[in-house]
Short mmCIF file of C-alpha atoms and ligand atoms in Angstrom, two decimals:
data_model
loop_
_atom_site.label_atom_id
_atom_site.label_comp_id
_atom_site.label_asym_id
_atom_site.label_seq_id
_atom_site.Cartn_x
_atom_site.Cartn_y
_atom_site.Cartn_z
CA MET A 18 12.55 -79.53 -21.76
CA ASN A 19 13.63 -80.69 -25.19
CA LEU A 20 16.26 -78.17 -26.31
CA ARG A 21 18.73 -78.60 -29.13
CA LEU A 22 21.88 -76.60 -29.79
CA PRO A 23 22.90 -75.53 -33.29
CA ALA A 24 26.35 -76.00 -34.80
CA PHE A 25 28.59 -73.22 -33.48
CA PRO A 26 31.21 -71.43 -35.62
CA LYS A 27 34.49 -73.39 -35.52
CA LYS A 28 37.03 -70.54 -35.64
CA LYS A 29 37.59 -68.32 -32.62
CA LYS A 30 37.60 -64.66 -33.64
CA LEU A 31 37.60 -62.99 -30.19
CA SER A 32 39.83 -63.48 -27.18
CA SER A 33 38.07 -61.20 -24.71
CA PHE A 34 34.46 -60.18 -24.17
CA ALA A 35 32.15 -58.77 -21.48
CA VAL A 36 28.71 -59.63 -20.19
CA LEU A 37 26.05 -57.49 -18.49
CA THR A 38 22.44 -57.84 -17.36
CA SER A 39 20.02 -55.02 -18.13
CA GLY A 40 16.38 -54.01 -17.59
CA GLY A 41 14.13 -55.85 -15.13
CA ASP A 42 15.81 -58.81 -13.46
CA ALA A 43 14.45 -62.27 -14.24
CA PRO A 44 14.96 -65.62 -12.50
CA GLY A 45 17.57 -67.53 -14.48
CA MET A 46 19.72 -64.50 -15.33
CA ASN A 47 22.38 -65.86 -13.00
CA ALA A 48 22.31 -69.22 -14.74
CA ALA A 49 22.81 -67.37 -18.04
CA VAL A 50 25.73 -65.33 -16.66
CA ARG A 51 27.31 -68.55 -15.40
CA ALA A 52 26.95 -70.20 -18.80
CA VAL A 53 28.37 -67.21 -20.69
CA VAL A 54 31.37 -66.99 -18.34
CA ARG A 55 32.14 -70.69 -18.13
CA TYR A 56 31.70 -71.32 -21.86
CA GLY A 57 33.97 -68.37 -22.67
CA ILE A 58 36.68 -69.41 -20.23
CA ALA A 59 36.52 -73.07 -21.28
CA ASN A 60 37.19 -71.92 -24.84
CA GLY A 61 40.19 -69.79 -23.98
CA CYS A 62 38.55 -66.35 -23.71
CA GLU A 63 38.98 -63.64 -21.12
CA VAL A 64 35.53 -62.78 -19.71
CA HIS A 65 34.62 -59.54 -17.90
CA GLY A 66 31.44 -58.96 -15.88
CA ILE A 67 29.96 -55.45 -15.95
CA ILE A 68 28.11 -54.45 -12.78
CA LYS A 69 24.75 -52.61 -13.07
CA GLY A 70 24.08 -52.89 -16.79
CA TYR A 71 24.79 -50.02 -19.16
CA SER A 72 25.16 -47.59 -16.22
CA GLY A 73 28.04 -49.69 -14.88
CA LEU A 74 29.58 -49.83 -18.34
CA ILE A 75 29.70 -46.04 -18.50
CA GLU A 76 30.96 -45.82 -14.91
CA GLY A 77 33.66 -48.42 -15.59
CA LEU A 78 32.35 -51.04 -13.15
CA PHE A 79 34.16 -54.05 -14.59
CA GLN A 80 35.11 -57.28 -12.88
CA ARG A 81 37.36 -59.95 -14.40
CA MET A 82 35.46 -63.24 -14.13
CA ASP A 83 36.86 -66.70 -13.55
CA ALA A 84 35.04 -70.02 -13.26
CA SER A 85 34.63 -69.59 -9.49
CA SER A 86 33.14 -66.07 -9.73
CA VAL A 87 29.98 -67.77 -10.99
CA ALA A 88 30.04 -70.69 -8.55
CA ASN A 89 26.86 -71.38 -6.57
CA ILE A 90 24.66 -68.91 -8.48
CA LEU A 91 22.78 -71.24 -10.84
CA GLN A 92 19.92 -71.67 -8.38
CA ARG A 93 19.70 -68.04 -7.24
CA GLY A 94 17.13 -65.52 -8.46
CA GLY A 95 18.07 -61.92 -9.33
CA THR A 96 21.41 -61.19 -10.95
CA ILE A 97 24.83 -61.12 -9.28
CA LEU A 98 25.87 -58.57 -11.91
CA LYS A 99 23.01 -56.28 -10.80
CA THR A 100 20.86 -54.51 -13.35
CA ASP A 101 19.51 -51.12 -14.29
CA ARG A 102 17.28 -49.28 -16.73
CA CYS A 103 19.80 -46.75 -18.06
CA GLU A 104 18.30 -43.55 -19.53
CA GLU A 105 21.77 -42.21 -20.36
CA PHE A 106 22.30 -44.97 -22.89
CA TYR A 107 19.61 -43.41 -25.10
CA LYS A 108 22.26 -40.80 -26.02
CA LYS A 109 24.48 -41.48 -29.03
CA SER A 110 27.45 -39.69 -27.39
CA VAL A 111 27.18 -41.98 -24.36
CA ARG A 112 27.11 -45.10 -26.55
CA ARG A 113 30.20 -43.88 -28.39
CA GLU A 114 31.95 -43.35 -25.07
CA ALA A 115 30.88 -46.86 -23.97
CA ALA A 116 32.53 -48.44 -27.03
CA GLU A 117 35.74 -46.54 -26.27
CA ILE A 118 35.69 -47.71 -22.65
CA LEU A 119 35.31 -51.32 -23.79
CA ARG A 120 38.03 -51.07 -26.43
CA ARG A 121 40.48 -49.37 -24.04
CA ARG A 122 40.15 -52.43 -21.82
CA GLY A 123 40.91 -54.75 -24.71
CA ILE A 124 37.34 -56.09 -24.74
CA GLN A 125 36.20 -57.15 -28.21
CA GLY A 126 32.53 -58.06 -27.77
CA LEU A 127 29.54 -57.72 -25.44
CA VAL A 128 26.81 -60.13 -24.34
CA VAL A 129 23.65 -58.32 -23.17
CA ILE A 130 21.14 -60.31 -21.13
CA GLY A 131 17.83 -58.43 -21.04
CA GLY A 132 14.75 -57.46 -22.99
CA ASP A 133 13.75 -55.37 -25.99
CA GLY A 134 15.00 -52.04 -24.58
CA SER A 135 18.37 -53.55 -23.67
CA PHE A 136 18.70 -55.02 -27.17
CA THR A 137 17.93 -51.62 -28.69
CA GLY A 138 20.93 -50.22 -26.80
CA ALA A 139 23.12 -53.13 -27.93
CA SER A 140 22.06 -52.86 -31.55
CA LEU A 141 22.63 -49.08 -31.67
CA LEU A 142 26.02 -49.52 -30.01
CA GLU A 143 27.04 -51.93 -32.75
CA ALA A 144 25.52 -49.93 -35.62
CA GLU A 145 27.19 -46.68 -34.55
CA THR A 146 30.59 -47.90 -33.40
CA GLY A 147 31.06 -51.35 -34.98
CA PHE A 148 31.39 -52.90 -31.51
CA PRO A 149 30.04 -56.50 -31.69
CA THR A 150 27.07 -57.27 -29.46
CA ILE A 151 24.83 -60.28 -28.92
CA GLY A 152 21.60 -60.53 -26.90
CA VAL A 153 20.19 -63.19 -24.59
CA PRO A 154 16.42 -62.83 -23.95
CA GLY A 155 15.99 -62.41 -20.20
CA THR A 156 12.59 -61.09 -19.10
CA ILE A 157 9.65 -62.58 -17.26
CA ASP A 158 7.28 -61.05 -19.84
CA ASN A 159 8.11 -63.43 -22.75
CA ASP A 160 7.36 -60.52 -25.05
CA ILE A 161 10.43 -60.78 -27.30
CA ALA A 162 9.91 -61.58 -30.98
CA GLY A 163 12.10 -64.26 -32.58
CA THR A 164 12.09 -66.55 -29.57
CA ASP A 165 9.36 -68.84 -28.25
CA ASP A 166 10.60 -68.44 -24.70
CA THR A 167 12.51 -66.01 -22.50
CA ILE A 168 14.54 -66.62 -19.36
CA GLY A 169 12.40 -66.08 -16.25
CA PHE A 170 8.98 -66.51 -17.84
CA ASP A 171 8.45 -70.08 -16.65
CA THR A 172 9.48 -69.22 -13.08
CA ALA A 173 7.22 -66.15 -12.99
CA VAL A 174 4.27 -68.18 -14.28
CA ASN A 175 4.85 -70.89 -11.67
CA THR A 176 5.13 -68.31 -8.88
CA ALA A 177 1.84 -66.72 -9.94
CA ILE A 178 0.05 -70.07 -10.26
CA ASP A 179 1.20 -70.99 -6.78
CA ALA A 180 -0.29 -67.72 -5.53
CA ILE A 181 -3.58 -68.40 -7.34
CA ASP A 182 -3.85 -71.86 -5.78
CA ARG A 183 -3.64 -70.18 -2.36
CA ILE A 184 -6.02 -67.36 -3.28
CA ARG A 185 -8.58 -69.90 -4.47
CA ASP A 186 -8.81 -71.30 -0.93
CA THR A 187 -9.74 -67.96 0.53
CA ALA A 188 -11.92 -67.00 -2.46
CA SER A 189 -14.02 -70.11 -2.00
CA SER A 190 -14.21 -69.76 1.81
CA HIS A 191 -15.62 -66.24 1.46
CA ASP A 192 -17.59 -66.71 -1.78
CA ARG A 193 -15.62 -63.91 -3.38
CA ILE A 194 -14.35 -62.90 -6.76
CA PHE A 195 -10.61 -62.33 -6.78
CA LEU A 196 -8.91 -60.19 -9.38
CA VAL A 197 -5.31 -61.36 -9.49
CA GLU A 198 -3.07 -58.90 -11.29
CA VAL A 199 0.05 -60.27 -12.94
CA MET A 200 2.96 -58.51 -14.64
CA GLY A 201 3.71 -58.34 -18.35
CA ARG A 202 3.41 -54.66 -19.18
CA SER A 203 1.72 -54.41 -22.62
CA SER A 204 1.86 -58.15 -23.19
CA GLY A 205 -0.52 -60.85 -21.99
CA PHE A 206 1.74 -63.93 -22.09
CA ILE A 207 2.05 -64.25 -18.32
CA ALA A 208 -1.68 -63.69 -17.81
CA LEU A 209 -2.59 -66.24 -20.46
CA GLU A 210 -0.43 -69.04 -19.06
CA VAL A 211 -1.24 -68.22 -15.46
CA GLY A 212 -4.94 -68.08 -16.33
CA ILE A 213 -4.96 -71.44 -18.07
CA GLY A 214 -2.63 -73.14 -15.56
CA GLY A 215 -4.51 -71.65 -12.59
CA GLY A 216 -7.96 -72.41 -14.00
CA ALA A 217 -9.09 -68.78 -14.03
CA GLU A 218 -12.71 -68.07 -14.93
CA THR A 219 -11.67 -65.02 -16.96
CA ILE A 220 -8.38 -63.70 -18.33
CA ILE A 221 -7.99 -60.04 -19.17
CA VAL A 222 -5.11 -59.26 -21.52
CA PRO A 223 -4.07 -56.02 -23.27
CA GLU A 224 -4.28 -57.78 -26.65
CA ARG A 225 -8.06 -58.29 -26.43
CA LYS A 226 -10.79 -55.95 -25.24
CA GLU A 227 -13.16 -57.52 -22.74
CA SER A 228 -16.33 -55.68 -21.80
CA LEU A 229 -17.60 -55.50 -18.25
CA ALA A 230 -20.85 -57.07 -19.48
CA SER A 231 -19.01 -60.11 -20.81
CA ILE A 232 -16.98 -60.48 -17.58
CA CYS A 233 -20.23 -60.36 -15.59
CA SER A 234 -21.93 -62.87 -17.86
CA THR A 235 -19.02 -65.33 -17.38
CA ILE A 236 -19.32 -64.92 -13.61
CA ASP A 237 -23.11 -65.38 -13.77
CA ARG A 238 -22.79 -68.52 -15.88
CA GLY A 239 -20.51 -69.92 -13.16
CA ILE A 240 -22.98 -68.96 -10.43
CA ARG A 241 -25.79 -70.75 -12.30
CA ARG A 242 -23.59 -73.86 -12.30
CA GLY A 243 -23.16 -73.55 -8.53
CA LYS A 244 -19.83 -71.72 -8.40
CA THR A 245 -19.59 -69.38 -5.45
CA SER A 246 -16.20 -67.86 -6.21
CA SER A 247 -14.16 -66.87 -9.25
CA ILE A 248 -10.61 -65.98 -10.17
CA ILE A 249 -10.06 -63.30 -12.78
CA VAL A 250 -6.47 -62.97 -13.97
CA VAL A 251 -5.71 -59.43 -15.07
CA ALA A 252 -2.59 -58.48 -17.03
CA GLU A 253 -1.29 -55.21 -15.58
CA GLY A 254 -1.18 -53.43 -18.97
CA GLU A 255 0.58 -50.11 -19.53
CA LYS A 256 -1.59 -48.13 -17.10
CA ALA A 257 -1.58 -48.95 -13.38
CA GLY A 258 -4.82 -49.61 -11.56
CA LEU A 259 -6.82 -51.70 -14.04
CA SER A 260 -7.63 -54.46 -11.55
CA ALA A 261 -8.73 -51.97 -8.87
CA GLN A 262 -10.96 -50.19 -11.38
CA LEU A 263 -12.50 -53.49 -12.47
CA ALA A 264 -13.08 -54.52 -8.87
CA GLY A 265 -14.88 -51.21 -8.29
CA ASP A 266 -17.09 -51.80 -11.33
CA LEU A 267 -17.93 -55.32 -10.15
CA GLU A 268 -18.74 -54.11 -6.62
CA LYS A 269 -21.16 -51.54 -8.11
CA ARG A 270 -22.94 -54.42 -9.83
CA GLY A 271 -23.22 -56.30 -6.55
CA TYR A 272 -20.33 -58.78 -6.81
CA LYS A 273 -18.11 -59.16 -3.73
CA SER A 274 -14.57 -58.79 -4.98
CA ARG A 275 -10.99 -58.35 -3.83
CA VAL A 276 -7.78 -57.45 -5.64
CA CYS A 277 -4.41 -59.13 -5.24
CA ILE A 278 -1.50 -57.60 -7.12
CA LEU A 279 1.32 -60.13 -7.36
CA GLY A 280 3.78 -57.50 -8.60
CA HIS A 281 7.49 -58.06 -8.10
CA THR A 282 7.01 -61.38 -6.27
CA GLN A 283 6.92 -62.77 -9.83
CA ARG A 284 10.43 -61.48 -10.53
CA GLY A 285 12.14 -63.11 -7.56
CA GLY A 286 12.88 -66.61 -6.38
CA SER A 287 14.87 -69.58 -7.50
CA PRO A 288 14.55 -70.35 -11.24
CA THR A 289 12.64 -73.46 -12.27
CA ALA A 290 14.49 -76.37 -13.92
CA HIS A 291 13.08 -75.14 -17.23
CA ASP A 292 14.58 -71.67 -16.83
CA ARG A 293 17.92 -73.05 -15.64
CA MET A 294 18.15 -75.23 -18.72
CA LEU A 295 17.05 -72.45 -21.08
CA ALA A 296 19.48 -69.94 -19.52
CA SER A 297 22.37 -72.41 -19.66
CA ALA A 298 21.77 -73.22 -23.33
CA LEU A 299 21.21 -69.60 -24.39
CA GLY A 300 24.12 -68.22 -22.34
CA ALA A 301 26.60 -70.74 -23.74
CA SER A 302 25.27 -70.24 -27.28
CA ALA A 303 25.63 -66.45 -27.02
CA ALA A 304 29.26 -66.83 -25.97
CA ALA A 305 29.91 -69.39 -28.72
CA PHE A 306 28.39 -67.24 -31.48
CA LEU A 307 30.11 -64.06 -30.30
CA MET A 308 33.50 -65.79 -30.10
CA GLY A 309 32.90 -67.18 -33.58
CA GLY A 310 32.43 -63.68 -35.01
CA LYS A 311 28.59 -63.50 -35.04
CA SER A 312 26.91 -60.39 -33.68
CA ASN A 313 24.10 -57.85 -34.06
CA ALA A 314 21.70 -60.66 -33.15
CA MET A 315 19.91 -62.43 -30.31
CA VAL A 316 20.07 -66.11 -29.42
CA GLY A 317 16.51 -67.39 -29.14
CA VAL A 318 14.64 -70.67 -29.13
CA GLN A 319 12.45 -71.62 -32.06
CA ARG A 320 10.60 -74.94 -31.88
CA GLY A 321 13.15 -76.26 -29.40
CA VAL A 322 16.25 -75.26 -31.37
CA VAL A 323 18.57 -72.49 -30.22
CA THR A 324 18.68 -70.05 -33.13
CA LEU A 325 20.57 -66.87 -33.95
CA VAL A 326 18.05 -64.15 -34.84
CA PRO A 327 19.18 -60.76 -36.25
CA PHE A 328 18.32 -57.85 -33.96
CA LYS A 329 16.37 -56.23 -36.81
CA SER A 330 13.82 -59.08 -36.68
CA VAL A 331 13.51 -58.76 -32.90
CA ILE A 332 13.62 -55.14 -31.78
CA GLY A 333 10.29 -53.31 -31.83
CA VAL A 334 8.53 -56.33 -33.35
CA LYS A 335 5.30 -57.18 -31.53
CA LYS A 336 5.02 -60.84 -30.51
CA GLY A 337 1.33 -61.67 -30.49
CA ILE A 338 -0.19 -64.08 -28.01
CA PRO A 339 -1.70 -67.18 -29.68
CA PRO A 340 -5.44 -66.41 -30.14
CA GLU A 341 -6.31 -70.13 -30.01
CA LEU A 342 -4.99 -70.27 -26.43
CA LEU A 343 -7.26 -67.39 -25.46
CA THR A 344 -10.17 -69.34 -26.92
CA LEU A 345 -9.04 -72.48 -25.12
CA ALA A 346 -8.94 -70.56 -21.84
CA GLN A 347 -12.56 -69.48 -22.39
CA VAL A 348 -13.72 -73.01 -23.23
CA LEU A 349 -12.01 -74.55 -20.23
CA ALA A 350 -13.45 -71.96 -17.86
CA THR A 351 -17.08 -72.71 -18.78
O1 LIG B 18 9.63 -56.17 -17.96
C1 LIG B 18 9.55 -56.85 -16.76
C2 LIG B 18 8.60 -56.16 -15.81
O2 LIG B 18 8.57 -56.89 -14.61
C3 LIG B 18 7.20 -55.89 -16.34
O3 LIG B 18 6.38 -57.03 -16.30
C4 LIG B 18 6.76 -54.79 -15.44
O4 LIG B 18 5.75 -54.01 -16.02
C5 LIG B 18 8.01 -53.98 -15.25
O5 LIG B 18 9.09 -54.86 -15.50
C6 LIG B 18 8.16 -53.37 -13.88
O6 LIG B 18 9.33 -52.63 -13.88
P1 LIG B 18 10.00 -52.05 -12.55
O7 LIG B 18 10.69 -53.18 -11.86
O8 LIG B 18 10.98 -51.04 -13.06
O9 LIG B 18 8.91 -51.53 -11.71
#
């Protein structure tokens, strides 16, 4: 991985800040927590860990961190700080209370490691109370605008490709079509990379409609070339059950098919070297920018350079999958 760090602000404006993880966990979140904590401490800051995301913030679940509280976690999946999807934080009154809790403890800034929803909470907290926040993109979905990459995406893709390699063995032994469902919610980034890297015959993503007739014609083309099995990678999409429905449709047309939903297996496991490096660089950069007085922004990676991106260019902005990669996937599958 060829990452470069930007110049960080020289003057230290904060002496104490907190860090939390929020939303779905992602492999590499621990490496990011470690980097935030160690960079902060090395530069003379007090660092506090908040357990269980925004819920823990409201409940006052704080833990003073030192360099050894993040020892031996770099290689571990999940998050030692635990995480949550906190409905309560949608309320303005709760966010105001959260800022007071932080200030009462002498904490002057907050690093939020998570996805779009977590950044929305951070940005509103800052807009309404003036409490400085900075985001680190941590989600397996890679669906965050303003950054080419998110922590956990590479690991999730590798986990899914490993599963496809195994499924291919059984698919070919039984002459079956396998629909392998991957995560990603309304975004097809995981499906696209898993499909290309796993050599899938077809990739179904929420960003592009694919008719049953075209799926069948791809399968038939393969059969004419002597293929006896196929892998179809299906992005889960917003509504559950798409792969099962497709399998049913294929069965009705006489194709033997099976469904394998990879689900949360993609969220666990030890982060890849790529994700460890990304998380270390982004975590340290978030701490550096926050300490230097920057906030209301996310640290992302753009063309290999760690970049500070204002929350307003990130939150709610749809990051489209590259259409040329979808075309490439089709070409390579024929
Ligand atoms: O955003 C990460 C993600 O894993 C999505 O890909 C998936 O749709 C969702 O979280 C699942 O959330 P939960 O763990 O709450 O079931």
